[in-house]
């Protein structure tokens, strides 16, 4: 059994795999992560544990809990990935970006892949058809854009996301919704179109908790399911232990 942990900025997703099959998935808060895995370690026979974290490195804690399992961190120096990493500051490349890029190469081999992840931040990661990872871009995500407008101004309200088809806001709330939504849509389209100049056959994969609002707004893109990153992590286990 493979135990997969995806630690994001707002939640933790935990998966149990048997080979390529997902047996279970569960979402918990980060504050409950260690108690959850402690309980699971007592009731499930785990061969491998792998985790991706954008917050802190849990290798020490997980190794202590899973004493009879091999615990894999994406920061392990000898860990193999399905791509050649050409990022200049390799040590600063986030776990989530490594995992998503791996998932893209496993799922769509020998293609020029662009992975766009819409979470707390929007990340763009490009891997060419020869499996060379080059990097990409990072920008504020949907919730961060709303929060920045309310927290760094005196008069703008705090709002939750609401999509509107309007192009002109007739009040402040509409104007914020239009500005945030159109800003992200324009940014994503611009990044894709610029990259397509050099890679016309670009394979665009969109994922992340906020990705659904882009449906029907980005042409010729693949919308990955909620398990995309976890499947990438599971394949990294296989790559390193075959």
mmCIF file of C-alpha atoms in Angstrom:
data_model
loop_
_atom_site.group_PDB
_atom_site.id
_atom_site.type_symbol
_atom_site.label_atom_id
_atom_site.label_comp_id
_atom_site.label_asym_id
_atom_site.label_seq_id
_atom_site.Cartn_x
_atom_site.Cartn_y
_atom_site.Cartn_z
ATOM 1 C CA UNK A 1 0.000 0.000 0.000
ATOM 2 C CA UNK A 2 1.142 3.543 -0.791
ATOM 3 C CA UNK A 3 0.182 6.398 1.518
ATOM 4 C CA UNK A 4 0.052 9.735 -0.323
ATOM 5 C CA UNK A 5 -0.095 13.097 1.463
ATOM 6 C CA UNK A 6 -0.734 16.377 -0.387
ATOM 7 C CA UNK A 7 -0.267 19.314 1.996
ATOM 8 C CA UNK A 8 -1.543 22.573 0.553
ATOM 9 C CA UNK A 9 -1.939 26.053 2.001
ATOM 10 C CA UNK A 10 -5.543 25.534 3.070
ATOM 11 C CA UNK A 11 -6.056 21.766 3.403
ATOM 12 C CA UNK A 12 -4.392 18.342 3.403
ATOM 13 C CA UNK A 13 -5.494 15.520 1.119
ATOM 14 C CA UNK A 14 -4.585 11.964 2.101
ATOM 15 C CA UNK A 15 -4.812 9.011 -0.278
ATOM 16 C CA UNK A 16 -4.347 5.293 0.008
ATOM 17 C CA UNK A 17 -3.214 3.550 -3.188
ATOM 18 C CA UNK A 18 -2.890 -0.108 -4.028
ATOM 19 C CA UNK A 19 -0.640 -0.040 -7.077
ATOM 20 C CA UNK A 20 -2.409 2.446 -9.411
ATOM 21 C CA UNK A 21 -5.834 2.139 -7.783
ATOM 22 C CA UNK A 22 -7.093 4.732 -5.309
ATOM 23 C CA UNK A 23 -8.655 2.924 -2.358
ATOM 24 C CA UNK A 24 -9.540 6.002 -0.316
ATOM 25 C CA UNK A 25 -9.179 9.754 -0.172
ATOM 26 C CA UNK A 26 -9.758 12.090 2.748
ATOM 27 C CA UNK A 27 -9.362 15.801 3.432
ATOM 28 C CA UNK A 28 -8.233 17.121 6.818
ATOM 29 C CA UNK A 29 -6.877 20.350 8.244
ATOM 30 C CA UNK A 30 -3.112 20.565 8.701
ATOM 31 C CA UNK A 31 -3.595 20.812 12.468
ATOM 32 C CA UNK A 32 -5.080 17.287 12.434
ATOM 33 C CA UNK A 33 -2.575 15.770 10.012
ATOM 34 C CA UNK A 34 -0.251 14.054 12.486
ATOM 35 C CA UNK A 35 -3.044 12.578 14.600
ATOM 36 C CA UNK A 36 -4.697 11.274 11.428
ATOM 37 C CA UNK A 37 -1.554 9.576 10.102
ATOM 38 C CA UNK A 38 -0.749 8.242 13.584
ATOM 39 C CA UNK A 39 -4.105 6.436 13.656
ATOM 40 C CA UNK A 40 -3.716 5.170 10.080
ATOM 41 C CA UNK A 41 -0.222 3.819 10.778
ATOM 42 C CA UNK A 42 -1.677 1.542 13.453
ATOM 43 C CA UNK A 43 -4.488 0.127 11.326
ATOM 44 C CA UNK A 44 -3.071 -0.078 7.774
ATOM 45 C CA UNK A 45 -0.007 -1.893 6.484
ATOM 46 C CA UNK A 46 1.879 0.811 4.561
ATOM 47 C CA UNK A 47 4.853 0.063 2.314
ATOM 48 C CA UNK A 48 5.639 3.576 1.090
ATOM 49 C CA UNK A 49 4.748 7.059 2.283
ATOM 50 C CA UNK A 50 5.293 10.076 0.033
ATOM 51 C CA UNK A 51 4.323 13.649 0.742
ATOM 52 C CA UNK A 52 4.215 16.987 -1.018
ATOM 53 C CA UNK A 53 4.116 20.053 1.215
ATOM 54 C CA UNK A 54 3.965 23.777 0.520
ATOM 55 C CA UNK A 55 4.103 24.583 4.248
ATOM 56 C CA UNK A 56 6.749 22.623 6.209
ATOM 57 C CA UNK A 57 8.862 19.503 5.832
ATOM 58 C CA UNK A 58 7.228 16.633 7.732
ATOM 59 C CA UNK A 59 9.919 14.036 6.964
ATOM 60 C CA UNK A 60 11.102 13.786 10.562
ATOM 61 C CA UNK A 61 7.614 13.379 12.039
ATOM 62 C CA UNK A 62 6.424 10.929 9.384
ATOM 63 C CA UNK A 63 9.553 8.792 9.652
ATOM 64 C CA UNK A 64 8.990 8.507 13.389
ATOM 65 C CA UNK A 65 5.344 7.498 12.910
ATOM 66 C CA UNK A 66 5.851 5.114 9.973
ATOM 67 C CA UNK A 67 8.742 3.139 11.431
ATOM 68 C CA UNK A 68 8.204 0.118 9.171
ATOM 69 C CA UNK A 69 7.579 2.066 5.962
ATOM 70 C CA UNK A 70 9.820 3.924 3.557
ATOM 71 C CA UNK A 71 9.068 7.644 3.818
ATOM 72 C CA UNK A 72 9.845 9.731 0.722
ATOM 73 C CA UNK A 73 10.184 13.496 0.662
ATOM 74 C CA UNK A 74 10.293 15.368 -2.639
ATOM 75 C CA UNK A 75 13.339 17.138 -1.237
ATOM 76 C CA UNK A 76 15.327 13.890 -0.963
ATOM 77 C CA UNK A 77 18.554 14.512 -2.887
ATOM 78 C CA UNK A 78 18.677 11.146 -4.629
ATOM 79 C CA UNK A 79 15.009 11.036 -5.606
ATOM 80 C CA UNK A 80 14.417 10.492 -9.309
ATOM 81 C CA UNK A 81 11.851 12.492 -11.246
ATOM 82 C CA UNK A 82 10.553 11.785 -14.767
ATOM 83 C CA UNK A 83 12.072 15.034 -16.033
ATOM 84 C CA UNK A 84 15.430 16.780 -16.141
ATOM 85 C CA UNK A 85 15.296 19.775 -13.828
ATOM 86 C CA UNK A 86 16.706 22.907 -15.482
ATOM 87 C CA UNK A 87 15.370 25.279 -12.839
ATOM 88 C CA UNK A 88 18.218 27.545 -11.741
ATOM 89 C CA UNK A 89 17.267 27.543 -8.056
ATOM 90 C CA UNK A 90 16.407 23.848 -7.716
ATOM 91 C CA UNK A 91 16.229 23.960 -3.913
ATOM 92 C CA UNK A 92 13.487 26.604 -4.028
ATOM 93 C CA UNK A 93 11.218 24.712 -6.425
ATOM 94 C CA UNK A 94 8.045 23.857 -4.533
ATOM 95 C CA UNK A 95 6.939 20.293 -3.868
ATOM 96 C CA UNK A 96 3.600 20.947 -5.530
ATOM 97 C CA UNK A 97 5.287 22.075 -8.743
ATOM 98 C CA UNK A 98 7.548 19.002 -8.778
ATOM 99 C CA UNK A 99 4.575 16.701 -8.223
ATOM 100 C CA UNK A 100 2.351 18.346 -10.835
ATOM 101 C CA UNK A 101 5.135 18.382 -13.426
ATOM 102 C CA UNK A 102 5.759 14.703 -12.737
ATOM 103 C CA UNK A 103 2.056 13.959 -13.120
ATOM 104 C CA UNK A 104 2.029 15.715 -16.494
ATOM 105 C CA UNK A 105 4.985 13.703 -17.818
ATOM 106 C CA UNK A 106 3.512 10.405 -16.591
ATOM 107 C CA UNK A 107 0.038 11.150 -17.974
ATOM 108 C CA UNK A 108 1.042 12.905 -21.205
ATOM 109 C CA UNK A 109 4.511 11.614 -22.170
ATOM 110 C CA UNK A 110 6.563 13.152 -24.993
ATOM 111 C CA UNK A 111 4.428 16.280 -25.227
ATOM 112 C CA UNK A 112 5.159 19.934 -24.580
ATOM 113 C CA UNK A 113 3.207 20.215 -21.326
ATOM 114 C CA UNK A 114 2.128 23.353 -19.520
ATOM 115 C CA UNK A 115 0.582 22.722 -16.102
ATOM 116 C CA UNK A 116 -1.472 25.560 -14.637
ATOM 117 C CA UNK A 117 -2.490 25.098 -11.012
ATOM 118 C CA UNK A 118 -5.109 27.448 -9.582
ATOM 119 C CA UNK A 119 -4.843 27.318 -5.820
ATOM 120 C CA UNK A 120 -3.817 29.893 -3.226
ATOM 121 C CA UNK A 121 -1.289 30.908 -5.862
ATOM 122 C CA UNK A 122 -1.467 30.323 -9.597
ATOM 123 C CA UNK A 123 1.570 28.391 -10.775
ATOM 124 C CA UNK A 124 2.672 27.744 -14.349
ATOM 125 C CA UNK A 125 5.129 24.924 -15.076
ATOM 126 C CA UNK A 126 6.493 23.974 -18.482
ATOM 127 C CA UNK A 127 8.083 20.647 -19.449
ATOM 128 C CA UNK A 128 9.057 20.116 -23.089
ATOM 129 C CA UNK A 129 8.570 16.964 -25.178
ATOM 130 C CA UNK A 130 12.085 15.793 -24.274
ATOM 131 C CA UNK A 131 11.122 15.911 -20.565
ATOM 132 C CA UNK A 132 13.142 19.018 -19.755
ATOM 133 C CA UNK A 133 11.621 21.105 -16.959
ATOM 134 C CA UNK A 134 12.271 24.840 -17.429
ATOM 135 C CA UNK A 135 10.156 26.579 -14.789
ATOM 136 C CA UNK A 136 7.256 28.940 -15.342
ATOM 137 C CA UNK A 137 5.568 31.624 -13.285
ATOM 138 C CA UNK A 138 3.793 32.312 -9.979
ATOM 139 C CA UNK A 139 1.043 34.847 -9.359
ATOM 140 C CA UNK A 140 -1.618 35.497 -6.677
ATOM 141 C CA UNK A 141 -4.579 33.124 -6.734
ATOM 142 C CA UNK A 142 -8.271 33.916 -6.688
ATOM 143 C CA UNK A 143 -8.701 34.264 -2.923
ATOM 144 C CA UNK A 144 -5.469 36.246 -2.537
ATOM 145 C CA UNK A 145 -6.644 38.784 -5.108
ATOM 146 C CA UNK A 146 -9.898 39.367 -3.247
ATOM 147 C CA UNK A 147 -8.108 39.584 0.104
ATOM 148 C CA UNK A 148 -5.498 42.037 -1.169
ATOM 149 C CA UNK A 149 -8.197 44.428 -2.357
ATOM 150 C CA UNK A 150 -9.907 44.509 1.030
ATOM 151 C CA UNK A 151 -6.834 44.297 3.278
ATOM 152 C CA UNK A 152 -4.669 46.866 1.502
ATOM 153 C CA UNK A 153 -7.332 49.502 0.877
ATOM 154 C CA UNK A 154 -9.538 51.462 3.266
ATOM 155 C CA UNK A 155 -12.833 51.426 1.404
ATOM 156 C CA UNK A 156 -13.097 48.221 -0.621
ATOM 157 C CA UNK A 157 -15.221 45.397 0.855
ATOM 158 C CA UNK A 158 -14.175 41.825 1.604
ATOM 159 C CA UNK A 159 -15.895 39.576 -0.943
ATOM 160 C CA UNK A 160 -16.112 35.917 -1.891
ATOM 161 C CA UNK A 161 -15.661 34.843 -5.501
ATOM 162 C CA UNK A 162 -18.633 35.355 -7.792
ATOM 163 C CA UNK A 163 -18.315 35.047 -11.551
ATOM 164 C CA UNK A 164 -20.167 37.497 -13.742
ATOM 165 C CA UNK A 165 -20.496 37.700 -17.521
ATOM 166 C CA UNK A 166 -20.531 41.488 -17.370
ATOM 167 C CA UNK A 167 -17.671 43.572 -18.722
ATOM 168 C CA UNK A 168 -18.610 46.794 -16.937
ATOM 169 C CA UNK A 169 -19.340 46.923 -13.239
ATOM 170 C CA UNK A 170 -22.158 49.262 -12.242
ATOM 171 C CA UNK A 171 -21.212 49.153 -8.559
ATOM 172 C CA UNK A 172 -18.116 48.436 -6.456
ATOM 173 C CA UNK A 173 -18.873 44.762 -5.841
ATOM 174 C CA UNK A 174 -19.441 44.051 -9.533
ATOM 175 C CA UNK A 175 -16.295 45.956 -10.423
ATOM 176 C CA UNK A 176 -14.207 43.816 -8.056
ATOM 177 C CA UNK A 177 -15.697 40.544 -9.349
ATOM 178 C CA UNK A 178 -15.089 41.580 -12.958
ATOM 179 C CA UNK A 179 -11.565 42.790 -12.238
ATOM 180 C CA UNK A 180 -10.496 39.620 -10.441
ATOM 181 C CA UNK A 181 -12.133 37.180 -12.875
ATOM 182 C CA UNK A 182 -11.085 38.938 -16.067
ATOM 183 C CA UNK A 183 -7.605 39.503 -14.687
ATOM 184 C CA UNK A 184 -7.045 35.781 -14.154
ATOM 185 C CA UNK A 185 -8.635 34.758 -17.456
ATOM 186 C CA UNK A 186 -6.558 37.298 -19.383
ATOM 187 C CA UNK A 187 -3.374 36.301 -17.529
ATOM 188 C CA UNK A 188 -3.849 32.585 -18.224
ATOM 189 C CA UNK A 189 -4.692 33.132 -21.888
ATOM 190 C CA UNK A 190 -1.736 35.483 -22.351
ATOM 191 C CA UNK A 191 0.697 32.981 -20.814
ATOM 192 C CA UNK A 192 -0.619 30.160 -23.019
ATOM 193 C CA UNK A 193 -0.582 32.241 -26.201
ATOM 194 C CA UNK A 194 2.953 33.507 -25.580
ATOM 195 C CA UNK A 195 4.252 29.966 -25.042
ATOM 196 C CA UNK A 196 2.445 28.709 -28.141
ATOM 197 C CA UNK A 197 4.597 31.002 -30.277
ATOM 198 C CA UNK A 198 7.544 28.666 -29.626
ATOM 199 C CA UNK A 199 5.505 25.507 -28.967
ATOM 200 C CA UNK A 200 2.432 25.500 -31.256
ATOM 201 C CA UNK A 201 1.440 21.983 -30.161
ATOM 202 C CA UNK A 202 1.389 22.953 -26.478
ATOM 203 C CA UNK A 203 -0.590 20.580 -24.240
ATOM 204 C CA UNK A 204 -2.301 22.688 -21.554
ATOM 205 C CA UNK A 205 -3.349 21.017 -18.293
ATOM 206 C CA UNK A 206 -5.370 23.023 -15.776
ATOM 207 C CA UNK A 207 -5.806 21.827 -12.205
ATOM 208 C CA UNK A 208 -6.304 23.104 -8.664
ATOM 209 C CA UNK A 209 -9.202 23.955 -6.381
ATOM 210 C CA UNK A 210 -10.206 27.100 -8.264
ATOM 211 C CA UNK A 211 -9.770 25.691 -11.764
ATOM 212 C CA UNK A 212 -13.457 25.043 -12.445
ATOM 213 C CA UNK A 213 -14.250 28.686 -12.934
ATOM 214 C CA UNK A 214 -12.026 28.646 -16.047
ATOM 215 C CA UNK A 215 -14.097 25.977 -17.809
ATOM 216 C CA UNK A 216 -15.279 27.173 -21.221
ATOM 217 C CA UNK A 217 -13.047 30.228 -20.871
ATOM 218 C CA UNK A 218 -9.716 28.660 -21.899
ATOM 219 C CA UNK A 219 -9.632 27.035 -25.328
ATOM 220 C CA UNK A 220 -8.211 23.550 -25.955
ATOM 221 C CA UNK A 221 -7.197 22.892 -22.358
ATOM 222 C CA UNK A 222 -7.419 19.654 -20.376
ATOM 223 C CA UNK A 223 -9.019 20.017 -16.960
ATOM 224 C CA UNK A 224 -7.378 17.457 -14.690
ATOM 225 C CA UNK A 225 -9.347 15.841 -11.886
ATOM 226 C CA UNK A 226 -8.801 16.393 -8.168
ATOM 227 C CA UNK A 227 -6.443 13.425 -7.943
ATOM 228 C CA UNK A 228 -3.920 14.613 -10.548
ATOM 229 C CA UNK A 229 -1.164 15.579 -8.090
ATOM 230 C CA UNK A 230 -1.670 12.461 -5.954
ATOM 231 C CA UNK A 231 -1.385 10.199 -9.005
ATOM 232 C CA UNK A 232 1.866 11.964 -9.856
ATOM 233 C CA UNK A 233 3.209 11.252 -6.364
ATOM 234 C CA UNK A 234 2.184 7.610 -6.586
ATOM 235 C CA UNK A 235 4.053 7.299 -9.880
ATOM 236 C CA UNK A 236 7.168 8.837 -8.319
ATOM 237 C CA UNK A 237 7.130 5.974 -5.816
ATOM 238 C CA UNK A 238 6.946 3.494 -8.665
ATOM 239 C CA UNK A 239 9.735 5.246 -10.594
ATOM 240 C CA UNK A 240 12.077 5.057 -7.610
ATOM 241 C CA UNK A 241 11.300 1.503 -6.534
ATOM 242 C CA UNK A 242 10.893 -0.587 -9.689
#
